Amino acid sequence: MTAEIIYGKQLASDLREEMKLEVDALKKAEITPKLTVVLIGDDPASHSYVRGKEKASAEVGVESNVLRMKEETTETQLLEVIDELNNDVSVNGILVQLPLPGHINEQVIIEAISPEKDVDGFHPINIGRMVAGKDTFYPCTPYGIITMLKSKNVKIEGKQAVIVGRSNIVGKPVGQLLLNENATVTYCHSRTEDMRKHTLEADILIVAVGKQHFLTADDIKPGAVVIDVGVNRMENGKLTGDVEFDTAKEKADLITPVPGGVGPMTITMLLHNTIKAAKKHNGYLGK
Ligand code: GUN
């Protein structure tokens, strides 16, 4: 049987309509959620992602401001900018687009952003709160994945979830959020022996390695839910995922496409976190 396709793009658009109403209501109370994005250097993919964030912010009425800084920006200069943004009461969310140029220590930058404005959910305080099962800013791609699964009423509790890839941005936190939802979680990575043994056990399979068609139908348990986080550019210029979609969709029950799957959800959850930050900063939510 051919899998049902989870169109993150549609869900993202539905959620953004709801968010627009929420932002309209906040504006009536003279609160305009504001996101500042810091973009260093000339990486075309990063510039494209940031344009997407600007466009989506405008769509829901979130004010966005992009600070485009040159590749040679020093760590000290960037820390000064972050300090200003931390102290600027008009800014609710701060996002420093990754990856950063090699001469800047990413972890130092992540830890410099106020946890109260860390709409990426990368600060150790927010990661710690997530691990403790507390409400906080959750990393956007993992949070988007959980939101997609819930929108399709996928049962997570008690299920075997297998994560392929252990990045700080996607693999590690999505496993944690699935654990918080009572899944049994296995992480696979570049040193895993006999990866297929694990992926064939997965009721929920999340793939985030950044390698074109890294998994095929032969790696998938019949009836699995497959979430493909990969975004890889093929030689013909088109985007494709980490999973060979055409074969995998004949084996899975539910599967995300690339493009139009997880990607649009990431930006949507960033907007969600920014609105949440604005509400918190204005006393609308508990501390
Ligand atoms: N680069 C790729 N994904 C992300 C993300 O979610 N946040 C930031 N800040 N940079 C990224």
mmCIF file with all atom_site columns, C-alpha atoms in Angstrom, residues 5 7 20 70 81 102 113 128 176 182 223 239 248:
data_model
loop_
_atom_site.group_PDB
_atom_site.id
_atom_site.type_symbol
_atom_site.label_atom_id
_atom_site.label_alt_id
_atom_site.label_comp_id
_atom_site.label_asym_id
_atom_site.label_entity_id
_atom_site.label_seq_id
_atom_site.pdbx_PDB_ins_code
_atom_site.Cartn_x
_atom_site.Cartn_y
_atom_site.Cartn_z
_atom_site.occupancy
_atom_site.B_iso_or_equiv
_atom_site.pdbx_formal_charge
_atom_site.auth_seq_id
_atom_site.auth_comp_id
_atom_site.auth_asym_id
_atom_site.auth_atom_id
_atom_site.pdbx_PDB_model_num
ATOM 1  C CA . ILE A 1 5   ? 2.087  11.802 2.690  1.00 0.00 ? 5   ILE A CA 1
ATOM 2  C CA . TYR A 1 7   ? 2.440  17.720 3.910  1.00 0.00 ? 7   TYR A CA 1
ATOM 3  C CA . LYS A 1 20  ? -1.742 35.640 12.662 1.00 0.00 ? 20  LYS A CA 1
ATOM 4  C CA . LYS A 1 70  ? 30.459 40.492 7.009  1.00 0.00 ? 70  LYS A CA 1
ATOM 5  C CA . VAL A 1 81  ? 25.829 42.759 19.111 1.00 0.00 ? 81  VAL A CA 1
ATOM 6  C CA . GLY A 1 102 ? 35.229 28.866 11.455 1.00 0.00 ? 102 GLY A CA 1
ATOM 7  C CA . ILE A 1 113 ? 22.154 34.694 23.957 1.00 0.00 ? 113 ILE A CA 1
ATOM 8  C CA . GLY A 1 128 ? 18.355 21.356 30.271 1.00 0.00 ? 128 GLY A CA 1
ATOM 9  C CA . GLN A 1 176 ? 14.582 13.840 23.732 1.00 0.00 ? 176 GLN A CA 1
ATOM 10 C CA . ASN A 1 182 ? 7.105  8.160  26.211 1.00 0.00 ? 182 ASN A CA 1
ATOM 11 C CA . GLY A 1 223 ? 3.862  0.418  8.256  1.00 0.00 ? 223 GLY A CA 1
ATOM 12 C CA . LEU A 1 239 ? 16.052 19.253 -3.637 1.00 0.00 ? 239 LEU A CA 1
ATOM 13 C CA . ALA A 1 248 ? 10.069 4.207  0.849  1.00 0.00 ? 248 ALA A CA 1
#
